[in-house]
Coordinates of C-alpha atoms and ligand atoms in Angstrom, one line a residue:
X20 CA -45.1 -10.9 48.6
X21 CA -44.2 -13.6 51.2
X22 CA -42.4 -16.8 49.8
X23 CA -43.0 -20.0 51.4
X24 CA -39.3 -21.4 50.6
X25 CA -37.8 -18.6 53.5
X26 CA -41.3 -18.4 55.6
X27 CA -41.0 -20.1 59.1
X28 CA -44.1 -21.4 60.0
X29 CA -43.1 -22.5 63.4
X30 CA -45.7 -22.3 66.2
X31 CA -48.2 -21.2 63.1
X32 CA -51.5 -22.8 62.6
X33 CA -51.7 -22.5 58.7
X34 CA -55.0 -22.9 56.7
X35 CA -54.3 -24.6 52.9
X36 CA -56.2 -24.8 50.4
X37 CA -55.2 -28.0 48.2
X38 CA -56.9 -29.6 45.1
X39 CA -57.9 -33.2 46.6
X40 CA -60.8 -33.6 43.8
X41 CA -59.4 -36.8 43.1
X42 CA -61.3 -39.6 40.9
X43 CA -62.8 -42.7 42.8
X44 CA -63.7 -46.5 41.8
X45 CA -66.9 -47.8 42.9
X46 CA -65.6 -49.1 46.3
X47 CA -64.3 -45.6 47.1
X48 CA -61.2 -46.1 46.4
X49 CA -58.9 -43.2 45.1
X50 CA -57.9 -44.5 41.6
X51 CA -55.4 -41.3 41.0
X52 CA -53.2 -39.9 43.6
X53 CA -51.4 -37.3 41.8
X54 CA -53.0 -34.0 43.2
X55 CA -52.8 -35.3 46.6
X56 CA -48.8 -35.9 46.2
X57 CA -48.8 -32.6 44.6
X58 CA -49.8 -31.1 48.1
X59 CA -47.6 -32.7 50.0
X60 CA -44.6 -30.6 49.8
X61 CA -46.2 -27.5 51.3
X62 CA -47.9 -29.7 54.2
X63 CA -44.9 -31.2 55.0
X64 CA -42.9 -27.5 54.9
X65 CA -45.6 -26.5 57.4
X66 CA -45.0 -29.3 59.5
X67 CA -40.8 -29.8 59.3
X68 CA -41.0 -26.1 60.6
X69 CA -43.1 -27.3 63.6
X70 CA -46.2 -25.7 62.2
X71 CA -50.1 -27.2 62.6
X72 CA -51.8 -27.7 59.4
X73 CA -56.0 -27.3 58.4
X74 CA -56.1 -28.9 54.9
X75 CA -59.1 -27.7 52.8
X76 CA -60.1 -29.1 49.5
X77 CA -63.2 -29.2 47.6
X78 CA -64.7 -32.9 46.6
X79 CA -67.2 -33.6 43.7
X80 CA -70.2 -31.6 43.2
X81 CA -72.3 -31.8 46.3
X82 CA -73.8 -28.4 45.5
X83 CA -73.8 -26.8 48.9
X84 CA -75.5 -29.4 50.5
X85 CA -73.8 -32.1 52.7
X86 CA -73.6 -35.6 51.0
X87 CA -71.5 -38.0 52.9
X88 CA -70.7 -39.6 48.9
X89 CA -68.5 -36.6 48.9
X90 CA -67.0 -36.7 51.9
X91 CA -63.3 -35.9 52.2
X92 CA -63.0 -39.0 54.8
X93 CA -62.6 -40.6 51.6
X94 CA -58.8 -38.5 51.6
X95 CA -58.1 -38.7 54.5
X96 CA -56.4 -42.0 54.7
X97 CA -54.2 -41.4 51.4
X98 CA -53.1 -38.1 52.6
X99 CA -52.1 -39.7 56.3
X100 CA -49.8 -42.4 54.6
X101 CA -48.3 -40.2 52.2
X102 CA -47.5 -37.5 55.1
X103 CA -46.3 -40.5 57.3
X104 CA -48.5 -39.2 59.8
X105 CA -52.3 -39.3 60.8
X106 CA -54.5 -36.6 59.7
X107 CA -57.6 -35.6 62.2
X108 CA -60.6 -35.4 60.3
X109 CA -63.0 -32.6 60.7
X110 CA -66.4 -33.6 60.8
X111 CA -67.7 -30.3 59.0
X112 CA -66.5 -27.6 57.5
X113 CA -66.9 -24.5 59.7
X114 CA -69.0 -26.1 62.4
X115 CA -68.7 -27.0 66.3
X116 CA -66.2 -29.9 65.4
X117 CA -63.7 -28.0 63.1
X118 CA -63.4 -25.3 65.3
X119 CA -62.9 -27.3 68.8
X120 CA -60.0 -29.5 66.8
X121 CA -58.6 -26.2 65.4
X122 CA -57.9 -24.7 68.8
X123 CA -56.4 -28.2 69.9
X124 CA -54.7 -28.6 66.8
X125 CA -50.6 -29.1 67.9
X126 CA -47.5 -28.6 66.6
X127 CA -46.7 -30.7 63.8
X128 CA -50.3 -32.1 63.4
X129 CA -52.6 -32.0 60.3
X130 CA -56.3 -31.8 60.4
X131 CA -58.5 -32.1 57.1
X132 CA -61.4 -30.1 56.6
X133 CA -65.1 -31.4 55.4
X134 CA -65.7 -30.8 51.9
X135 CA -65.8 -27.1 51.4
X136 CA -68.9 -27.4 48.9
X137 CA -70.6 -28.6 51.5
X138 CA -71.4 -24.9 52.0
X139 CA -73.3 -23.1 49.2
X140 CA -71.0 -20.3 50.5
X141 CA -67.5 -21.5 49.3
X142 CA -68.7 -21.3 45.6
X143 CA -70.9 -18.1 46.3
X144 CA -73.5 -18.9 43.9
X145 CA -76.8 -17.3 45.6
X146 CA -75.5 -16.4 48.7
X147 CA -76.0 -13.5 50.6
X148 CA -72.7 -11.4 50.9
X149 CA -73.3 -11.3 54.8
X150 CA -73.1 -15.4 54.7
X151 CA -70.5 -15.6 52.4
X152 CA -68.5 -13.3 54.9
X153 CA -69.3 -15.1 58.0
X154 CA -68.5 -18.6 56.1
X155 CA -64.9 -17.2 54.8
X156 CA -64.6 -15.6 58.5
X157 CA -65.0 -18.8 60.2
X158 CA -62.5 -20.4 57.8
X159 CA -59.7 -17.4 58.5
X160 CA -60.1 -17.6 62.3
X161 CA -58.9 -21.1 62.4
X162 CA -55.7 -20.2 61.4
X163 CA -52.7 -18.0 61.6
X164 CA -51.5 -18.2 58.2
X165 CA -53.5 -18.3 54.4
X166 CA -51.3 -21.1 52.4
X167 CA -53.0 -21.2 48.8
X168 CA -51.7 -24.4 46.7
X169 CA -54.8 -25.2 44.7
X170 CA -54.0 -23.6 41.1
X171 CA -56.8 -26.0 39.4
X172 CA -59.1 -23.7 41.1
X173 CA -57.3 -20.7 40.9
X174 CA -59.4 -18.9 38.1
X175 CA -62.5 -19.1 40.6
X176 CA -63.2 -16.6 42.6
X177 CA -64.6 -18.5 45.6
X178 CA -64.5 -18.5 49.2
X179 CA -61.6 -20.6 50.2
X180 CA -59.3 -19.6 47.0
X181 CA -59.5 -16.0 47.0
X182 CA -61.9 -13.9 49.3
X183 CA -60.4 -15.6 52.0
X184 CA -56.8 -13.8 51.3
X185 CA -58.5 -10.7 52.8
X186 CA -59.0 -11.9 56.3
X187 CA -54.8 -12.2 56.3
X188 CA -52.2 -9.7 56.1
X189 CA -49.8 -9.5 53.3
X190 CA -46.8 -11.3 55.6
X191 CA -49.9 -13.8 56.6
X192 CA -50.5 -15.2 53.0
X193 CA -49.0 -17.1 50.1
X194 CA -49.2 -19.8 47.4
X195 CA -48.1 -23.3 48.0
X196 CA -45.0 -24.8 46.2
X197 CA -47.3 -25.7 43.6
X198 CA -48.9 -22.5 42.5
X199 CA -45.4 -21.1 43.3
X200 CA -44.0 -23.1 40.7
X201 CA -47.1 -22.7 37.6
X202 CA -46.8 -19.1 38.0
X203 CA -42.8 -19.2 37.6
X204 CA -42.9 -21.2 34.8
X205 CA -45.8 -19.8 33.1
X206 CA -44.4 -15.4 33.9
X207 CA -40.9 -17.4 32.1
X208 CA -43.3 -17.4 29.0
X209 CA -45.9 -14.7 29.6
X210 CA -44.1 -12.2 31.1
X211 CA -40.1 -12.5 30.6
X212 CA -39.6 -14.7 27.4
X213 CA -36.6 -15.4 26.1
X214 CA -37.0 -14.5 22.5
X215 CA -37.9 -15.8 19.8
X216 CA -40.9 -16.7 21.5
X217 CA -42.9 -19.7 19.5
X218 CA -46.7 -20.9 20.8
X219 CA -47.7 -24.1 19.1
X220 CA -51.3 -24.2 18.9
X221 CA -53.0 -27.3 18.2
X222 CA -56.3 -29.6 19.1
X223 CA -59.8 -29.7 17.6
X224 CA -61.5 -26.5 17.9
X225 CA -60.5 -22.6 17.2
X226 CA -63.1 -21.9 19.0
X227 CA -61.5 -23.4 22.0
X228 CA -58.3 -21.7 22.0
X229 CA -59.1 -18.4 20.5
X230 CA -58.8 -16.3 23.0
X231 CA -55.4 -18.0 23.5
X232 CA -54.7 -16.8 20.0
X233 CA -55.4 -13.4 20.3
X234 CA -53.3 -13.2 23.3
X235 CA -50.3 -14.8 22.2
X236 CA -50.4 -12.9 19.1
X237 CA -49.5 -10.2 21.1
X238 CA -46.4 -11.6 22.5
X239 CA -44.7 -14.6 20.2
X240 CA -42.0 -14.2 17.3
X241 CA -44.2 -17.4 15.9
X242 CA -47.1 -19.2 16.1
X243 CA -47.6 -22.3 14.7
X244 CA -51.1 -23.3 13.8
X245 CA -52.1 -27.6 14.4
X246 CA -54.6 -30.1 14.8
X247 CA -58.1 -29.5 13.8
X248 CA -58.2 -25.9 14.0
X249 CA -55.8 -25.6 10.8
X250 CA -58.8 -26.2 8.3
X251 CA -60.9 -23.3 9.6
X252 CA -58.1 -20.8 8.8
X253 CA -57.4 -23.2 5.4
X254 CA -61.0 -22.9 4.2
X255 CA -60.9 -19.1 5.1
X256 CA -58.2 -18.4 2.8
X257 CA -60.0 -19.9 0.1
X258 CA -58.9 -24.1 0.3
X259 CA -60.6 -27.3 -0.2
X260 CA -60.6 -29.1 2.7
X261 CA -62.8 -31.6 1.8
X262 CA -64.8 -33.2 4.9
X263 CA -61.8 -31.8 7.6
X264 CA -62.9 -30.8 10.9
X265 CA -64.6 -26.8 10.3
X266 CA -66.1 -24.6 12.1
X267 CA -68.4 -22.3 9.5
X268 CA -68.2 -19.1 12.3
X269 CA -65.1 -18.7 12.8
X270 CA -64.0 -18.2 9.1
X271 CA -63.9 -14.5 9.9
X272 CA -62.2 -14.3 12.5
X273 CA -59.4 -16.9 11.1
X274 CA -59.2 -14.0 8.6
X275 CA -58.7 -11.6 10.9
X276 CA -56.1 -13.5 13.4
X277 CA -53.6 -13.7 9.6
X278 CA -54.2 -9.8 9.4
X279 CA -53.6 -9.2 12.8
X280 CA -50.5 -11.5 12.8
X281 CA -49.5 -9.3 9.6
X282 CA -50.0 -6.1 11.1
X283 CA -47.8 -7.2 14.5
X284 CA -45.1 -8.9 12.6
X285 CA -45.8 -12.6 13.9
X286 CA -44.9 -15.5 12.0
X287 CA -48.0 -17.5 11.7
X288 CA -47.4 -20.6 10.1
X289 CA -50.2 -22.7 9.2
X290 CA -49.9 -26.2 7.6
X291 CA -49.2 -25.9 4.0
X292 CA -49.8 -29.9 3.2
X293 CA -51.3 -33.0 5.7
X294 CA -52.1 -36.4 5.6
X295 CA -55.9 -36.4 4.4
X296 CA -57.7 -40.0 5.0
X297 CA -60.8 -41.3 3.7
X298 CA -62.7 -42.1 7.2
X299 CA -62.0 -41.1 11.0
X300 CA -60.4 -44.3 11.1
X301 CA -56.7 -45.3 11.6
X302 CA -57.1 -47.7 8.7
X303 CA -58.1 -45.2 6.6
X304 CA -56.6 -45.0 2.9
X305 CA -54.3 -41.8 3.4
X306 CA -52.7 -39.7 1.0
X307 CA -50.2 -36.5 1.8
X308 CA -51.5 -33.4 0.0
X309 CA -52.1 -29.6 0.0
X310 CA -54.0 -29.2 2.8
X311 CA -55.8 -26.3 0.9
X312 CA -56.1 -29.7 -2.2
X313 CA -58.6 -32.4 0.1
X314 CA -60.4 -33.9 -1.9
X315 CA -64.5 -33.9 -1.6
X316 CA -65.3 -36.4 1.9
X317 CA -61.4 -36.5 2.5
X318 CA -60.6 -35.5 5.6
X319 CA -56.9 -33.5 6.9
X320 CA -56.0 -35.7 10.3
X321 CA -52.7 -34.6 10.7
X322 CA -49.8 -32.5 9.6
X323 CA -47.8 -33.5 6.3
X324 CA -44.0 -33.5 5.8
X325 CA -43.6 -30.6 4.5
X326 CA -45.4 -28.4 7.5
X327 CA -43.0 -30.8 10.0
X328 CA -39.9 -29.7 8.1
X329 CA -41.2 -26.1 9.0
X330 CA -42.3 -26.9 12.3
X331 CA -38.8 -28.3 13.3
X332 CA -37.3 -25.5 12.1
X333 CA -39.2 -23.0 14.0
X334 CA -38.8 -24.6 17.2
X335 CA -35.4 -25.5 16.5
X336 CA -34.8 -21.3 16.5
X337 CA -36.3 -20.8 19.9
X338 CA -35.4 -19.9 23.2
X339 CA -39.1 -20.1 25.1
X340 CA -41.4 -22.4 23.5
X341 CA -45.3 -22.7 24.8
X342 CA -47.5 -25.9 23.5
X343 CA -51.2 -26.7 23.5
X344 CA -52.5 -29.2 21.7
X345 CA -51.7 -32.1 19.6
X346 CA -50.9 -31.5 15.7
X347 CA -53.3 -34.2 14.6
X348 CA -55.4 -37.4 16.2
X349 CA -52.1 -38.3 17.4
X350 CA -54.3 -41.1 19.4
X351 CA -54.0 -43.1 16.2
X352 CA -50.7 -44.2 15.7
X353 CA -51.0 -43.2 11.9
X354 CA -51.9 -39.7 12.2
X355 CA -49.6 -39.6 15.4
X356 CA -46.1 -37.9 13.2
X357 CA -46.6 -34.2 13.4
X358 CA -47.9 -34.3 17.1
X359 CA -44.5 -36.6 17.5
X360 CA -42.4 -34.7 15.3
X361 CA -43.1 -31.5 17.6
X362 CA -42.5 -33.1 20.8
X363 CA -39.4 -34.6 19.2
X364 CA -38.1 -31.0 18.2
X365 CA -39.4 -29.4 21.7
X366 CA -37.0 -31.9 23.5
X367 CA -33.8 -31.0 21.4
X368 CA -34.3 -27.5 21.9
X369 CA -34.6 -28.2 25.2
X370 CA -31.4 -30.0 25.5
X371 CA -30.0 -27.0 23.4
X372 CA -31.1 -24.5 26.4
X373 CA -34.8 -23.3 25.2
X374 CA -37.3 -23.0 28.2
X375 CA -40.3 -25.3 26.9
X376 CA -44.0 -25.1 28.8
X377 CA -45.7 -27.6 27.8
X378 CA -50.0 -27.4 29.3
X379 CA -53.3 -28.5 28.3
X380 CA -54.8 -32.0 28.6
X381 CA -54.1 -33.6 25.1
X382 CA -50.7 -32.1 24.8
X383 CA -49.8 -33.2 28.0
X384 CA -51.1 -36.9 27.2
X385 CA -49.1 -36.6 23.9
X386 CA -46.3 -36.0 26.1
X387 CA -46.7 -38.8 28.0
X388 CA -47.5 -41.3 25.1
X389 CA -44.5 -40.6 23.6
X390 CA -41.9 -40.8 27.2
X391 CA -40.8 -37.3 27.0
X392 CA -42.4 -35.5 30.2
X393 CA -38.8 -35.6 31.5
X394 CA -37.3 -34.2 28.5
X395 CA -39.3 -30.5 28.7
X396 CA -38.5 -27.6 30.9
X397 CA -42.2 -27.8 32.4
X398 CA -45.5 -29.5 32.1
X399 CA -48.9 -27.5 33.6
X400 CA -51.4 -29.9 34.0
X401 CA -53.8 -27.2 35.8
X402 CA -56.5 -27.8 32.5
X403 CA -59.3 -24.9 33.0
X404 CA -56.8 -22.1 34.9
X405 CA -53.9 -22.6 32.9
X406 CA -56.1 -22.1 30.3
X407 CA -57.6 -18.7 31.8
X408 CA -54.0 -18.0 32.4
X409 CA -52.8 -17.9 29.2
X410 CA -55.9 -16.3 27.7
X411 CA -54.2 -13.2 29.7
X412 CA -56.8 -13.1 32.0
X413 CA -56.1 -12.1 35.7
X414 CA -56.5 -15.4 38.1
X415 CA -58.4 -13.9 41.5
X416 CA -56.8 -16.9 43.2
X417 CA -53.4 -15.5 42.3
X418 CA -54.7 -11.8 42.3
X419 CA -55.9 -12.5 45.9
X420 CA -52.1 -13.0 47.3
X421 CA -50.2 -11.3 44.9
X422 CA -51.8 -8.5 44.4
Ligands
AMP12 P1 -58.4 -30.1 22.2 O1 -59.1 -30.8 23.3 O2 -59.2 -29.0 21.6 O3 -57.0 -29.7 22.5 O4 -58.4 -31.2 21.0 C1 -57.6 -32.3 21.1 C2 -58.2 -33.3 20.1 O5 -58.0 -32.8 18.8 C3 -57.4 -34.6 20.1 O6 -58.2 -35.6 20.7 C4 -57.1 -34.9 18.7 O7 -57.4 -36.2 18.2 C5 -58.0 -33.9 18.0 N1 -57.5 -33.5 16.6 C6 -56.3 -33.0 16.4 N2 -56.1 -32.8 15.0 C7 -57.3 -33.2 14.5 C8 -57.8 -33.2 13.1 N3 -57.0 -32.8 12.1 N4 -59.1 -33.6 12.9 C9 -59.8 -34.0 14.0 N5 -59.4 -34.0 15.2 C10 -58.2 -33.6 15.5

């Protein structure tokens, strides 16, 4: 697999797809930035090599019809200042206009698609295959070279993330710095842990994250059970757990994940007390007990101090650490300890050498809440794919170019 770190893309006209769904105010204005910085290394690669660039994103849900709301001119501006250089826009996708400043496109210059869902044929969705292969055609013959650097989008398999890697030749195609670096950092965890391996999973629902369970189980030394999700697999071993978040259909399988866990030698460690409060409130009355011991319309809202002595422990032992989801509502500052307390205990392990992954929206707001992004090896903020991705479930964004 080509790498774009030692690819020379000089003289190349290289078509990348980039994740520029970025939120707007009600003036238009881009109110956060982040995914179109995250793009700007490979661009700029491209271009410092004396490369031309054809930036494709989607935008929004125009659902394959043009809508000038969703317009990528919208991007445009942003992208040009943080390049330091002015981007052409195209003023369709695949059209007349894309194609004529395609063929013009020079050395060093940058041109940004229309929004690819302008098309009912980038997403697929009742297309014929005939149009779906002339739309992805018409993308491919703009360019010389298929960059991929969108891994938000990278568990769809749609016309300008994956089916398009077919048009290019294996030395023609490759991910972006950004994808580059998820899949790195993720395979350090999924593929070639250091061991012992420890997942912390946490949030609201089992539901959720069970098919993240059942992976992992396959893999980790430990998993440590938070949030929510620890009174499903409480009440299925028999506990009171009072009025704690529940859900009824999953009792059997909660049963089944501590067989399984049994039966393949994990630890699984599930809170053995937490801080029960009388409301959803953070000025609840609280009281730390046996999390399997709430008491009738009590509710368990976050880890107690014995589970954190364990937690800290377990983390404290490992060399690759993965985490998803907060410990408890650690949105109120008074059910905030165990979601702190394993952040706190990520970061020394950290400092101590342990490769730590930290991905998912709450945990990574956790992360932020409490100042220690720069403190863990690596934070995914990729939400549904990194997701996908850890469920053990083959990417065709990333199968496309790898393989
Ligand atoms: P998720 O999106 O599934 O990762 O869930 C994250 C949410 O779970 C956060 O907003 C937390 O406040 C919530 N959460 C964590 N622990 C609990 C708990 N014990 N009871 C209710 N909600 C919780």
């Amino acid at each position: 697999m080509v790498k774009i770190d030692s690819f020379n893309f000089a003289g190349k006209k290289a078509i990348i797809r980039v994740d520029f769904n970025v939120p707007f105010n009600d003036q238009k204005e881009i109110t956060d930035d982040t995914r179109i910085r995250a793009a700007i290394p490979t661009i700029k690669k491209v271009l410092d090599d004396g490369g031309s660039a054809i930036v494709m994103s989607h935008l929004g849900r125009p659902k394959g019809t043009v809508n000038p709301e969703f317009s990528m001119k919208y991007v445009a501006g942003r992208l040009g200042e943080l390049l330091g250089t002015k981007v052409l826009m195209a003023e369709d996708v695949v059209g007349a206009d894309a194609k004529a400043k395609a063929a013009a496109l020079a050395a060093g210059q940058v041109m940004l698609l229309e929004n690819l869902r302008f098309h009912a044929e980038e997403e697929t969705k009742g297309c014929e295959a005939a149009d779906v292969d002339a739309f992805v055609s018409a993308l491919a013959a703009m360019a010389d070279v298929y960059v991929n650097d969108a891994f938000g989008t990278a568990h769809r398999a749609h016309s300008s993330t994956a089916l398009i890697a077919d048009k290019f030749d294996s030395n023609s195609k490759m991910f972006g710095f950004l994808i580059d670096d998820e899949v790195t950092n993720l395979d350090k965890v999924l593929k070639s842990p250091q061991k012992p391996l420890t997942a912390i999973m946490g949030g609201a629902k089992v539901s959720t994250k069970i098919t993240i369970i059942e992976n992992m189980l396959g893999k980790v030394d430990n998993l440590i059970i938070g949030g929510g999700m620890i009174f499903t697999f409480v009440k299925a071993m028999g506990g009171n757990i009072g009025a704690s978040l529940c859900e009824d259909d999953y009792l059997d399988l909660a049963k089944k994940i501590v067989e399984e866990a049994k039966v393949k030698g994990v630890n699984l460690i599930i809170a053995s007390d937490c801080v029960a409060a009388d409301k959803f409130s953070n000025d609840a009355n609280t009281e730390v007990c046996a999390a399997g011991s709430i008491k009738d319309g009590w509710m368990g809202l976050d880890v107690g101090p014995e589970t954190i002595a364990t937690f800290k422990e377990v983390i404290g032992n490992s060399k690759t650490i993965l985490w998803n989801g907060p410990a408890g509502v650690f949105e109120m500052d008074n059910f905030a300890a165990g979601t702190k307390a394993i952040g706190d205990a990520i970061v020394d392990a950290t400092s101590k050498g342990a490769f730590s992954l930290v991905g998912g929206g709450d945990s990574v707001a956790a992360v932020n809440k409490f100042e220690i992004a720069d403190k863990v090896s690596y934070i995914s903020t990729a939400g549904g794919a990194l997701l996908e991705y850890l469920e053990g479930k083959e990417l065709p964004g990333i199968k496309a170019i790898r393989g």
